[in-house]
Amino acid sequence: MSDTVYLNGEYLPLADAKVSVLDRGFLFGDGVYEVIPVYAGRLFRFEDHVVRLNNSLSGIRLDLIKSAAEWQAIFQPMLDSSKDQYIYLQITRGYAPKRDHGFPEPIVPTVFAMCSDIKPFAGRVSGVKAVTLDDTRWQMCHIKATALLAHLLLRQEALDQDCAEAILVKNGYVTEGAASNLFVVIDDELITPSKSNEILPGITRDVILELAKTNQIPYREDVIALEALENASEIWVTSSTREIVPVIELDGKMVGIGKPGPVYQKMDQVFQAYKQSLA
Ligand code: PDD
């Protein structure tokens, strides 16, 4: 991680960046965040991340609008174009003089950003094991909220079962991963759940759908029943920091041929080429 972080208008060594224990982010998880990959110093799909951030902010009724150029100017001093990095940005409803569920008046948001190196995720190449778990999260999963307790418990349950990710099930349908979106390949068609309040609208997900279109890979956005996973020749989970990760074992059973499949191989190749073309 770069030692310099951004906090409320200042650049500071990480160890000196402090917020009040009365900050609503600390007390209530009252905030939103973004994770933005930066390849060779260029913010990946930056406009899309800013749109999602603004949707998250309006989703929690927090008024803080900055243009993409203003955010870029904040992040720029922390970037190192010799590496692949990611920006973590968190905005909370700020300090309030007392702990009260109702919003304080006035609201002075806390804005924090740090930049870390992207460590290649080994499972992206080898494939990972996953487990299905009940989606115990709230009904506003389209908001990238910092209150992640349900996600953390689900991911940890997966880790405890020697799996890399939990695939979440709601009313008999799969929604997404604990920290990723979900794709399956059934009868050579790529399928991912449609956008709704039940999933985070992943930026990686959008890129994959665009690349499927331009590369003539048949795809569809649709509901995916839990039982349909048994017929999937491939299952992937996708996110900004891990990219496209093939699931080769689900609930102890082999997925497809038990190795990253051909549609994954193709998509990973075009995804890497797309990243290069933007970097
Ligand atoms: N998480 N769904 C959930 C619940 C997520 O937490 C994430 C990413 C995604 C994928 O979104 P994107 O492609 O925009 O990264 C989907 C990030 C990486 C995190 O919490 O660290």
PDB file of C-alpha atoms and ligand atoms in Angstrom:
ATOM      1  CA  MET A   1       0.000   0.000   0.000  1.00  0.00           C
ATOM      2  CA  SER A   2       1.183   3.523  -0.693  1.00  0.00           C
ATOM      3  CA  ASP A   3       2.003   5.027   2.695  1.00  0.00           C
ATOM      4  CA  THR A   4       0.193   8.231   1.791  1.00  0.00           C
ATOM      5  CA  VAL A   5      -3.573   8.277   2.160  1.00  0.00           C
ATOM      6  CA  TYR A   6      -6.198  10.950   1.590  1.00  0.00           C
ATOM      7  CA  LEU A   7      -8.461  12.083   4.420  1.00  0.00           C
ATOM      8  CA  ASN A   8     -10.801  15.079   4.239  1.00  0.00           C
ATOM      9  CA  GLY A   9      -8.688  17.240   1.954  1.00  0.00           C
ATOM     10  CA  GLU A  10      -5.264  16.235   3.286  1.00  0.00           C
ATOM     11  CA  TYR A  11      -2.595  13.724   2.247  1.00  0.00           C
ATOM     12  CA  LEU A  12      -1.144  11.999   5.292  1.00  0.00           C
ATOM     13  CA  PRO A  13       0.991   9.001   6.232  1.00  0.00           C
ATOM     14  CA  LEU A  14      -1.401   6.122   6.904  1.00  0.00           C
ATOM     15  CA  ALA A  15      -0.460   6.029  10.591  1.00  0.00           C
ATOM     16  CA  ASP A  16      -1.495   9.682  11.009  1.00  0.00           C
ATOM     17  CA  ALA A  17      -4.905   9.370   9.335  1.00  0.00           C
ATOM     18  CA  LYS A  18      -7.430   9.376  12.175  1.00  0.00           C
ATOM     19  CA  VAL A  19     -11.194   9.834  12.485  1.00  0.00           C
ATOM     20  CA  SER A  20     -13.341  10.370  15.561  1.00  0.00           C
ATOM     21  CA  VAL A  21     -14.877   7.378  17.352  1.00  0.00           C
ATOM     22  CA  LEU A  22     -18.133   9.310  16.943  1.00  0.00           C
ATOM     23  CA  ASP A  23     -17.838   9.075  13.161  1.00  0.00           C
ATOM     24  CA  ARG A  24     -21.040   7.430  11.927  1.00  0.00           C
ATOM     25  CA  GLY A  25     -18.984   5.138   9.729  1.00  0.00           C
ATOM     26  CA  PHE A  26     -17.460   3.664  12.905  1.00  0.00           C
ATOM     27  CA  LEU A  27     -20.631   3.652  15.011  1.00  0.00           C
ATOM     28  CA  PHE A  28     -23.210   2.594  12.419  1.00  0.00           C
ATOM     29  CA  GLY A  29     -21.429   1.531   9.219  1.00  0.00           C
ATOM     30  CA  ASP A  30     -23.220   4.607   7.843  1.00  0.00           C
ATOM     31  CA  GLY A  31     -21.346   5.058   4.586  1.00  0.00           C
ATOM     32  CA  VAL A  32     -20.606   3.838   1.083  1.00  0.00           C
ATOM     33  CA  TYR A  33     -17.451   2.846  -0.776  1.00  0.00           C
ATOM     34  CA  GLU A  34     -15.890   2.093  -4.124  1.00  0.00           C
ATOM     35  CA  VAL A  35     -13.028  -0.151  -5.236  1.00  0.00           C
ATOM     36  CA  ILE A  36     -11.494   1.107  -8.482  1.00  0.00           C
ATOM     37  CA  PRO A  37      -8.700  -0.761 -10.277  1.00  0.00           C
ATOM     38  CA  VAL A  38      -5.866   1.359 -11.668  1.00  0.00           C
ATOM     39  CA  TYR A  39      -3.810  -0.229 -14.438  1.00  0.00           C
ATOM     40  CA  ALA A  40      -0.517   1.499 -15.301  1.00  0.00           C
ATOM     41  CA  GLY A  41      -1.742   4.676 -13.625  1.00  0.00           C
ATOM     42  CA  ARG A  42      -5.118   4.715 -15.418  1.00  0.00           C
ATOM     43  CA  LEU A  43      -8.360   4.383 -13.489  1.00  0.00           C
ATOM     44  CA  PHE A  44     -10.285   1.487 -15.075  1.00  0.00           C
ATOM     45  CA  ARG A  45     -13.843   2.301 -16.230  1.00  0.00           C
ATOM     46  CA  PHE A  46     -13.661   5.347 -14.025  1.00  0.00           C
ATOM     47  CA  GLU A  47     -16.836   7.075 -15.230  1.00  0.00           C
ATOM     48  CA  ASP A  48     -18.813   3.894 -14.445  1.00  0.00           C
ATOM     49  CA  HIS A  49     -17.406   3.765 -10.916  1.00  0.00           C
ATOM     50  CA  VAL A  50     -18.352   7.424 -10.366  1.00  0.00           C
ATOM     51  CA  VAL A  51     -21.903   6.777 -11.597  1.00  0.00           C
ATOM     52  CA  ARG A  52     -22.220   3.807  -9.195  1.00  0.00           C
ATOM     53  CA  LEU A  53     -20.762   5.894  -6.351  1.00  0.00           C
ATOM     54  CA  ASN A  54     -23.308   8.649  -6.985  1.00  0.00           C
ATOM     55  CA  ASN A  55     -26.108   6.048  -7.003  1.00  0.00           C
ATOM     56  CA  SER A  56     -24.854   4.638  -3.689  1.00  0.00           C
ATOM     57  CA  LEU A  57     -24.645   8.136  -2.181  1.00  0.00           C
ATOM     58  CA  SER A  58     -28.161   9.033  -3.267  1.00  0.00           C
ATOM     59  CA  GLY A  59     -29.323   5.561  -2.100  1.00  0.00           C
ATOM     60  CA  ILE A  60     -28.276   6.434   1.461  1.00  0.00           C
ATOM     61  CA  ARG A  61     -29.382  10.097   1.140  1.00  0.00           C
ATOM     62  CA  LEU A  62     -25.868  11.481   1.472  1.00  0.00           C
ATOM     63  CA  ASP A  63     -25.330  14.677  -0.490  1.00  0.00           C
ATOM     64  CA  LEU A  64     -21.830  14.794  -1.881  1.00  0.00           C
ATOM     65  CA  ILE A  65     -21.392  15.259  -5.570  1.00  0.00           C
ATOM     66  CA  LYS A  66     -17.982  15.543  -7.170  1.00  0.00           C
ATOM     67  CA  SER A  67     -17.212  15.207 -10.847  1.00  0.00           C
ATOM     68  CA  ALA A  68     -15.032  12.399 -12.171  1.00  0.00           C
ATOM     69  CA  ALA A  69     -12.307  15.036 -12.752  1.00  0.00           C
ATOM     70  CA  GLU A  70     -12.480  16.160  -9.110  1.00  0.00           C
ATOM     71  CA  TRP A  71     -12.190  12.573  -7.852  1.00  0.00           C
ATOM     72  CA  GLN A  72      -9.356  11.918 -10.288  1.00  0.00           C
ATOM     73  CA  ALA A  73      -7.459  14.950  -8.931  1.00  0.00           C
ATOM     74  CA  ILE A  74      -7.847  13.559  -5.383  1.00  0.00           C
ATOM     75  CA  PHE A  75      -6.538  10.099  -6.334  1.00  0.00           C
ATOM     76  CA  GLN A  76      -3.748  11.183  -8.700  1.00  0.00           C
ATOM     77  CA  PRO A  77      -1.009  11.912  -6.091  1.00  0.00           C
ATOM     78  CA  MET A  78      -1.360   8.356  -4.701  1.00  0.00           C
ATOM     79  CA  LEU A  79      -0.992   6.534  -8.039  1.00  0.00           C
ATOM     80  CA  ASP A  80       2.153   4.809  -9.307  1.00  0.00           C
ATOM     81  CA  SER A  81       2.039   4.061 -13.029  1.00  0.00           C
ATOM     82  CA  SER A  82       4.672   1.308 -12.712  1.00  0.00           C
ATOM     83  CA  LYS A  83       2.199  -1.044 -10.970  1.00  0.00           C
ATOM     84  CA  ASP A  84      -1.362  -2.329 -10.976  1.00  0.00           C
ATOM     85  CA  GLN A  85      -3.181  -0.808  -8.050  1.00  0.00           C
ATOM     86  CA  TYR A  86      -6.653  -0.111  -6.741  1.00  0.00           C
ATOM     87  CA  ILE A  87      -8.214   2.848  -5.018  1.00  0.00           C
ATOM     88  CA  TYR A  88     -10.397   2.221  -1.988  1.00  0.00           C
ATOM     89  CA  LEU A  89     -12.706   5.197  -1.453  1.00  0.00           C
ATOM     90  CA  GLN A  90     -15.008   5.460   1.545  1.00  0.00           C
ATOM     91  CA  ILE A  91     -17.476   8.206   2.329  1.00  0.00           C
ATOM     92  CA  THR A  92     -19.344   8.201   5.624  1.00  0.00           C
ATOM     93  CA  ARG A  93     -22.023  10.467   7.054  1.00  0.00           C
ATOM     94  CA  GLY A  94     -19.226  11.881   9.203  1.00  0.00           C
ATOM     95  CA  TYR A  95     -18.800  12.935  12.781  1.00  0.00           C
ATOM     96  CA  ALA A  96     -21.855  13.760  14.892  1.00  0.00           C
ATOM     97  CA  PRO A  97     -21.579  15.114  18.450  1.00  0.00           C
ATOM     98  CA  LYS A  98     -23.698  12.309  19.869  1.00  0.00           C
ATOM     99  CA  ARG A  99     -24.740   8.794  18.870  1.00  0.00           C
ATOM    100  CA  ASP A 100     -28.223   9.151  17.447  1.00  0.00           C
ATOM    101  CA  HIS A 101     -29.826   7.036  14.719  1.00  0.00           C
ATOM    102  CA  GLY A 102     -31.374  10.066  12.997  1.00  0.00           C
ATOM    103  CA  PHE A 103     -29.137  12.008  10.638  1.00  0.00           C
ATOM    104  CA  PRO A 104     -27.110  14.830  12.235  1.00  0.00           C
ATOM    105  CA  GLU A 105     -27.541  18.452  11.201  1.00  0.00           C
ATOM    106  CA  PRO A 106     -25.352  19.670   9.593  1.00  0.00           C
ATOM    107  CA  ILE A 107     -23.765  16.658   7.904  1.00  0.00           C
ATOM    108  CA  VAL A 108     -20.030  16.877   7.199  1.00  0.00           C
ATOM    109  CA  PRO A 109     -19.080  13.673   5.339  1.00  0.00           C
ATOM    110  CA  THR A 110     -15.794  11.926   6.050  1.00  0.00           C
ATOM    111  CA  VAL A 111     -13.944  11.212   2.802  1.00  0.00           C
ATOM    112  CA  PHE A 112     -11.120   8.689   2.917  1.00  0.00           C
ATOM    113  CA  ALA A 113      -9.112   7.171   0.045  1.00  0.00           C
ATOM    114  CA  MET A 114      -6.112   4.878  -0.064  1.00  0.00           C
ATOM    115  CA  CYS A 115      -4.260   3.135  -2.845  1.00  0.00           C
ATOM    116  CA  SER A 116      -3.046  -0.496  -2.643  1.00  0.00           C
ATOM    117  CA  ASP A 117      -1.219  -2.837  -5.002  1.00  0.00           C
ATOM    118  CA  ILE A 118      -3.315  -5.435  -6.807  1.00  0.00           C
ATOM    119  CA  LYS A 119      -1.892  -8.834  -5.928  1.00  0.00           C
ATOM    120  CA  PRO A 120      -2.738 -11.328  -8.696  1.00  0.00           C
ATOM    121  CA  PHE A 121      -5.259 -13.837  -7.333  1.00  0.00           C
ATOM    122  CA  ALA A 122      -3.963 -17.381  -7.913  1.00  0.00           C
ATOM    123  CA  GLY A 123      -7.508 -18.783  -8.154  1.00  0.00           C
ATOM    124  CA  ARG A 124      -8.053 -16.753 -11.323  1.00  0.00           C
ATOM    125  CA  VAL A 125      -5.845 -19.233 -13.160  1.00  0.00           C
ATOM    126  CA  SER A 126      -6.346 -22.463 -11.205  1.00  0.00           C
ATOM    127  CA  GLY A 127     -10.033 -22.077 -10.378  1.00  0.00           C
ATOM    128  CA  VAL A 128     -11.540 -22.139  -6.884  1.00  0.00           C
ATOM    129  CA  LYS A 129     -13.986 -24.035  -4.726  1.00  0.00           C
ATOM    130  CA  ALA A 130     -17.245 -22.364  -3.693  1.00  0.00           C
ATOM    131  CA  VAL A 131     -20.188 -23.174  -1.492  1.00  0.00           C
ATOM    132  CA  THR A 132     -23.858 -22.119  -1.739  1.00  0.00           C
ATOM    133  CA  LEU A 133     -25.263 -20.297   1.292  1.00  0.00           C
ATOM    134  CA  ASP A 134     -28.515 -18.529   2.121  1.00  0.00           C
ATOM    135  CA  ASP A 135     -28.431 -14.871   1.088  1.00  0.00           C
ATOM    136  CA  THR A 136     -28.941 -13.290   4.501  1.00  0.00           C
ATOM    137  CA  ARG A 137     -28.309  -9.723   3.338  1.00  0.00           C
ATOM    138  CA  TRP A 138     -30.680  -6.734   3.312  1.00  0.00           C
ATOM    139  CA  GLN A 139     -32.906  -5.589   0.448  1.00  0.00           C
ATOM    140  CA  MET A 140     -30.659  -2.821  -0.883  1.00  0.00           C
ATOM    141  CA  CYS A 141     -27.706  -4.818  -2.164  1.00  0.00           C
ATOM    142  CA  HIS A 142     -27.365  -2.474  -5.174  1.00  0.00           C
ATOM    143  CA  ILE A 143     -25.924   0.114  -2.778  1.00  0.00           C
ATOM    144  CA  LYS A 144     -22.197  -0.369  -2.145  1.00  0.00           C
ATOM    145  CA  ALA A 145     -22.595   0.165   1.594  1.00  0.00           C
ATOM    146  CA  THR A 146     -19.735  -0.141   4.069  1.00  0.00           C
ATOM    147  CA  ALA A 147     -22.049  -2.052   6.430  1.00  0.00           C
ATOM    148  CA  LEU A 148     -20.811  -5.446   5.223  1.00  0.00           C
ATOM    149  CA  LEU A 149     -21.429  -7.672   8.236  1.00  0.00           C
ATOM    150  CA  ALA A 150     -23.633 -10.183   6.387  1.00  0.00           C
ATOM    151  CA  HIS A 151     -21.114 -10.332   3.517  1.00  0.00           C
ATOM    152  CA  LEU A 152     -18.264 -10.917   5.971  1.00  0.00           C
ATOM    153  CA  LEU A 153     -20.059 -13.728   7.799  1.00  0.00           C
ATOM    154  CA  LEU A 154     -20.906 -15.390   4.470  1.00  0.00           C
ATOM    155  CA  ARG A 155     -17.352 -15.093   3.103  1.00  0.00           C
ATOM    156  CA  GLN A 156     -15.927 -16.420   6.383  1.00  0.00           C
ATOM    157  CA  GLU A 157     -18.347 -19.363   6.350  1.00  0.00           C
ATOM    158  CA  ALA A 158     -17.030 -20.178   2.852  1.00  0.00           C
ATOM    159  CA  LEU A 159     -13.409 -19.848   4.009  1.00  0.00           C
ATOM    160  CA  ASP A 160     -14.137 -22.077   7.014  1.00  0.00           C
ATOM    161  CA  GLN A 161     -15.320 -24.710   4.511  1.00  0.00           C
ATOM    162  CA  ASP A 162     -12.051 -24.353   2.577  1.00  0.00           C
ATOM    163  CA  CYS A 163     -13.793 -22.449  -0.219  1.00  0.00           C
ATOM    164  CA  ALA A 164     -12.848 -19.105  -1.767  1.00  0.00           C
ATOM    165  CA  GLU A 165     -16.360 -17.735  -2.188  1.00  0.00           C
ATOM    166  CA  ALA A 166     -19.966 -18.137  -1.079  1.00  0.00           C
ATOM    167  CA  ILE A 167     -22.599 -18.188  -3.827  1.00  0.00           C
ATOM    168  CA  LEU A 168     -25.761 -16.727  -2.361  1.00  0.00           C
ATOM    169  CA  VAL A 169     -29.249 -18.181  -2.719  1.00  0.00           C
ATOM    170  CA  LYS A 170     -32.497 -16.282  -2.228  1.00  0.00           C
ATOM    171  CA  ASN A 171     -35.964 -17.829  -2.725  1.00  0.00           C
ATOM    172  CA  GLY A 172     -34.484 -20.688  -4.753  1.00  0.00           C
ATOM    173  CA  TYR A 173     -32.468 -18.388  -7.071  1.00  0.00           C
ATOM    174  CA  VAL A 174     -28.814 -17.452  -7.001  1.00  0.00           C
ATOM    175  CA  THR A 175     -28.023 -13.762  -6.640  1.00  0.00           C
ATOM    176  CA  GLU A 176     -24.247 -13.204  -6.541  1.00  0.00           C
ATOM    177  CA  GLY A 177     -21.130 -14.017  -4.514  1.00  0.00           C
ATOM    178  CA  ALA A 178     -20.373 -12.614  -1.052  1.00  0.00           C
ATOM    179  CA  ALA A 179     -18.022 -10.110  -2.756  1.00  0.00           C
ATOM    180  CA  SER A 180     -18.491 -10.841  -6.445  1.00  0.00           C
ATOM    181  CA  ASN A 181     -21.014 -11.203  -9.269  1.00  0.00           C
ATOM    182  CA  LEU A 182     -21.972 -14.562 -10.706  1.00  0.00           C
ATOM    183  CA  PHE A 183     -21.904 -15.980 -14.239  1.00  0.00           C
ATOM    184  CA  VAL A 184     -22.791 -19.478 -15.411  1.00  0.00           C
ATOM    185  CA  VAL A 185     -22.456 -21.233 -18.761  1.00  0.00           C
ATOM    186  CA  ILE A 186     -25.364 -23.508 -19.624  1.00  0.00           C
ATOM    187  CA  ASP A 187     -25.670 -25.063 -23.117  1.00  0.00           C
ATOM    188  CA  ASP A 188     -22.868 -22.778 -24.326  1.00  0.00           C
ATOM    189  CA  GLU A 189     -24.731 -19.648 -23.259  1.00  0.00           C
ATOM    190  CA  LEU A 190     -23.323 -17.232 -20.679  1.00  0.00           C
ATOM    191  CA  ILE A 191     -25.963 -16.221 -18.118  1.00  0.00           C
ATOM    192  CA  THR A 192     -25.807 -13.732 -15.256  1.00  0.00           C
ATOM    193  CA  PRO A 193     -28.601 -12.519 -12.949  1.00  0.00           C
ATOM    194  CA  SER A 194     -30.268  -9.293 -14.138  1.00  0.00           C
ATOM    195  CA  LYS A 195     -29.536  -6.089 -12.248  1.00  0.00           C
ATOM    196  CA  SER A 196     -31.885  -5.489  -9.322  1.00  0.00           C
ATOM    197  CA  ASN A 197     -31.788  -4.429  -5.692  1.00  0.00           C
ATOM    198  CA  GLU A 198     -30.623  -7.990  -4.921  1.00  0.00           C
ATOM    199  CA  ILE A 199     -27.168  -7.607  -6.451  1.00  0.00           C
ATOM    200  CA  LEU A 200     -24.387  -5.066  -6.655  1.00  0.00           C
ATOM    201  CA  PRO A 201     -24.159  -3.789 -10.247  1.00  0.00           C
ATOM    202  CA  GLY A 202     -20.554  -4.861 -10.741  1.00  0.00           C
ATOM    203  CA  ILE A 203     -18.363  -2.925 -13.139  1.00  0.00           C
ATOM    204  CA  THR A 204     -16.512  -6.143 -14.062  1.00  0.00           C
ATOM    205  CA  ARG A 205     -19.925  -7.680 -14.829  1.00  0.00           C
ATOM    206  CA  ASP A 206     -20.737  -4.837 -17.257  1.00  0.00           C
ATOM    207  CA  VAL A 207     -17.371  -5.219 -19.005  1.00  0.00           C
ATOM    208  CA  ILE A 208     -17.888  -8.980 -19.406  1.00  0.00           C
ATOM    209  CA  LEU A 209     -21.327  -8.476 -20.978  1.00  0.00           C
ATOM    210  CA  GLU A 210     -19.911  -5.891 -23.390  1.00  0.00           C
ATOM    211  CA  LEU A 211     -17.064  -8.221 -24.310  1.00  0.00           C
ATOM    212  CA  ALA A 212     -19.478 -11.140 -24.789  1.00  0.00           C
ATOM    213  CA  LYS A 213     -21.401  -8.983 -27.255  1.00  0.00           C
ATOM    214  CA  THR A 214     -18.377  -7.797 -29.247  1.00  0.00           C
ATOM    215  CA  ASN A 215     -16.884 -11.303 -29.330  1.00  0.00           C
ATOM    216  CA  GLN A 216     -20.061 -13.119 -30.388  1.00  0.00           C
ATOM    217  CA  ILE A 217     -20.300 -15.124 -27.164  1.00  0.00           C
ATOM    218  CA  PRO A 218     -24.012 -15.887 -26.649  1.00  0.00           C
ATOM    219  CA  TYR A 219     -25.206 -14.331 -23.383  1.00  0.00           C
ATOM    220  CA  ARG A 220     -28.336 -13.401 -21.485  1.00  0.00           C
ATOM    221  CA  GLU A 221     -29.273 -11.627 -18.245  1.00  0.00           C
ATOM    222  CA  ASP A 222     -31.835 -13.736 -16.437  1.00  0.00           C
ATOM    223  CA  VAL A 223     -32.804 -15.390 -13.183  1.00  0.00           C
ATOM    224  CA  ILE A 224     -30.765 -18.494 -12.370  1.00  0.00           C
ATOM    225  CA  ALA A 225     -32.464 -21.167 -10.284  1.00  0.00           C
ATOM    226  CA  LEU A 226     -30.301 -22.983  -7.745  1.00  0.00           C
ATOM    227  CA  GLU A 227     -30.976 -26.320  -9.498  1.00  0.00           C
ATOM    228  CA  ALA A 228     -29.726 -24.850 -12.793  1.00  0.00           C
ATOM    229  CA  LEU A 229     -26.222 -24.681 -11.293  1.00  0.00           C
ATOM    230  CA  GLU A 230     -26.112 -28.479 -11.568  1.00  0.00           C
ATOM    231  CA  ASN A 231     -26.382 -28.190 -15.357  1.00  0.00           C
ATOM    232  CA  ALA A 232     -23.749 -25.465 -15.597  1.00  0.00           C
ATOM    233  CA  SER A 233     -20.631 -26.454 -17.510  1.00  0.00           C
ATOM    234  CA  GLU A 234     -18.912 -23.379 -16.061  1.00  0.00           C
ATOM    235  CA  ILE A 235     -19.461 -21.054 -13.098  1.00  0.00           C
ATOM    236  CA  TRP A 236     -17.475 -17.832 -12.591  1.00  0.00           C
ATOM    237  CA  VAL A 237     -17.366 -15.161  -9.901  1.00  0.00           C
ATOM    238  CA  THR A 238     -16.180 -11.705 -10.914  1.00  0.00           C
ATOM    239  CA  SER A 239     -14.896  -8.580  -9.190  1.00  0.00           C
ATOM    240  CA  SER A 240     -12.561  -5.637  -9.713  1.00  0.00           C
ATOM    241  CA  THR A 241      -9.664  -6.985  -7.676  1.00  0.00           C
ATOM    242  CA  ARG A 242      -9.867 -10.691  -8.631  1.00  0.00           C
ATOM    243  CA  GLU A 243     -11.300 -10.240 -12.138  1.00  0.00           C
ATOM    244  CA  ILE A 244     -12.852 -13.448 -13.561  1.00  0.00           C
ATOM    245  CA  VAL A 245     -12.467 -16.466 -11.305  1.00  0.00           C
ATOM    246  CA  PRO A 246     -13.659 -19.895 -12.455  1.00  0.00           C
ATOM    247  CA  VAL A 247     -15.417 -22.046  -9.842  1.00  0.00           C
ATOM    248  CA  ILE A 248     -14.320 -25.640 -10.428  1.00  0.00           C
ATOM    249  CA  GLU A 249     -16.015 -27.230  -7.424  1.00  0.00           C
ATOM    250  CA  LEU A 250     -19.364 -26.251  -5.898  1.00  0.00           C
ATOM    251  CA  ASP A 251     -20.709 -27.781  -2.681  1.00  0.00           C
ATOM    252  CA  GLY A 252     -18.103 -30.534  -2.984  1.00  0.00           C
ATOM    253  CA  LYS A 253     -19.145 -31.479  -6.552  1.00  0.00           C
ATOM    254  CA  MET A 254     -17.096 -30.921  -9.671  1.00  0.00           C
ATOM    255  CA  VAL A 255     -18.328 -28.148 -11.984  1.00  0.00           C
ATOM    256  CA  GLY A 256     -18.172 -29.206 -15.657  1.00  0.00           C
ATOM    257  CA  ILE A 257     -14.811 -30.814 -16.352  1.00  0.00           C
ATOM    258  CA  GLY A 258     -13.439 -29.722 -12.965  1.00  0.00           C
ATOM    259  CA  LYS A 259     -11.087 -27.242 -14.624  1.00  0.00           C
ATOM    260  CA  PRO A 260     -11.456 -23.670 -15.920  1.00  0.00           C
ATOM    261  CA  GLY A 261     -13.626 -24.128 -19.028  1.00  0.00           C
ATOM    262  CA  PRO A 262     -13.313 -22.930 -22.632  1.00  0.00           C
ATOM    263  CA  VAL A 263     -15.714 -19.976 -22.335  1.00  0.00           C
ATOM    264  CA  TYR A 264     -13.738 -18.740 -19.314  1.00  0.00           C
ATOM    265  CA  GLN A 265     -10.452 -19.148 -21.241  1.00  0.00           C
ATOM    266  CA  LYS A 266     -11.846 -17.073 -24.097  1.00  0.00           C
ATOM    267  CA  MET A 267     -13.367 -14.403 -21.844  1.00  0.00           C
ATOM    268  CA  ASP A 268     -10.250 -14.094 -19.696  1.00  0.00           C
ATOM    269  CA  GLN A 269      -8.170 -13.618 -22.823  1.00  0.00           C
ATOM    270  CA  VAL A 270     -10.405 -10.863 -24.231  1.00  0.00           C
ATOM    271  CA  PHE A 271     -10.719  -9.262 -20.785  1.00  0.00           C
ATOM    272  CA  GLN A 272      -6.921  -9.070 -20.391  1.00  0.00           C
ATOM    273  CA  ALA A 273      -6.601  -7.666 -23.927  1.00  0.00           C
ATOM    274  CA  TYR A 274      -9.283  -5.050 -23.143  1.00  0.00           C
ATOM    275  CA  LYS A 275      -7.431  -3.987 -19.966  1.00  0.00           C
ATOM    276  CA  GLN A 276      -4.193  -3.650 -21.935  1.00  0.00           C
ATOM    277  CA  SER A 277      -5.935  -1.574 -24.575  1.00  0.00           C
ATOM    278  CA  LEU A 278      -7.022   0.943 -21.914  1.00  0.00           C
ATOM    279  CA  ALA A 279      -3.843   0.999 -19.813  1.00  0.00           C
TER     280      ALA A 279
HETATM  281  N1  PDD B   1     -16.514  -6.106  -4.094  1.00  0.00           N
HETATM  282  N2  PDD B   1     -20.977  -7.985  -5.617  1.00  0.00           N
HETATM  283  C1  PDD B   1     -20.503  -7.703  -4.396  1.00  0.00           C
HETATM  284  C2  PDD B   1     -21.349  -8.017  -3.205  1.00  0.00           C
HETATM  285  C3  PDD B   1     -19.218  -7.137  -4.250  1.00  0.00           C
HETATM  286  O1  PDD B   1     -18.756  -6.844  -3.032  1.00  0.00           O
HETATM  287  C4  PDD B   1     -18.428  -6.892  -5.415  1.00  0.00           C
HETATM  288  C5  PDD B   1     -17.067  -6.299  -5.346  1.00  0.00           C
HETATM  289  C6  PDD B   1     -18.979  -7.203  -6.671  1.00  0.00           C
HETATM  290  C7  PDD B   1     -18.234  -6.962  -7.952  1.00  0.00           C
HETATM  291  O2  PDD B   1     -18.239  -5.590  -8.309  1.00  0.00           O
HETATM  292  P1  PDD B   1     -17.051  -4.962  -9.185  1.00  0.00           P
HETATM  293  O3  PDD B   1     -16.942  -5.784 -10.401  1.00  0.00           O
HETATM  294  O4  PDD B   1     -17.489  -3.582  -9.462  1.00  0.00           O
HETATM  295  O5  PDD B   1     -15.810  -5.035  -8.319  1.00  0.00           O
HETATM  296  C8  PDD B   1     -20.258  -7.740  -6.732  1.00  0.00           C
HETATM  297  C9  PDD B   1     -15.301  -5.328  -3.928  1.00  0.00           C
HETATM  298  C10 PDD B   1     -14.179  -5.690  -4.818  1.00  0.00           C
HETATM  299  C11 PDD B   1     -14.944  -5.280  -2.459  1.00  0.00           C
HETATM  300  O6  PDD B   1     -15.862  -5.211  -1.658  1.00  0.00           O
HETATM  301  O7  PDD B   1     -13.766  -5.235  -2.113  1.00  0.00           O
END
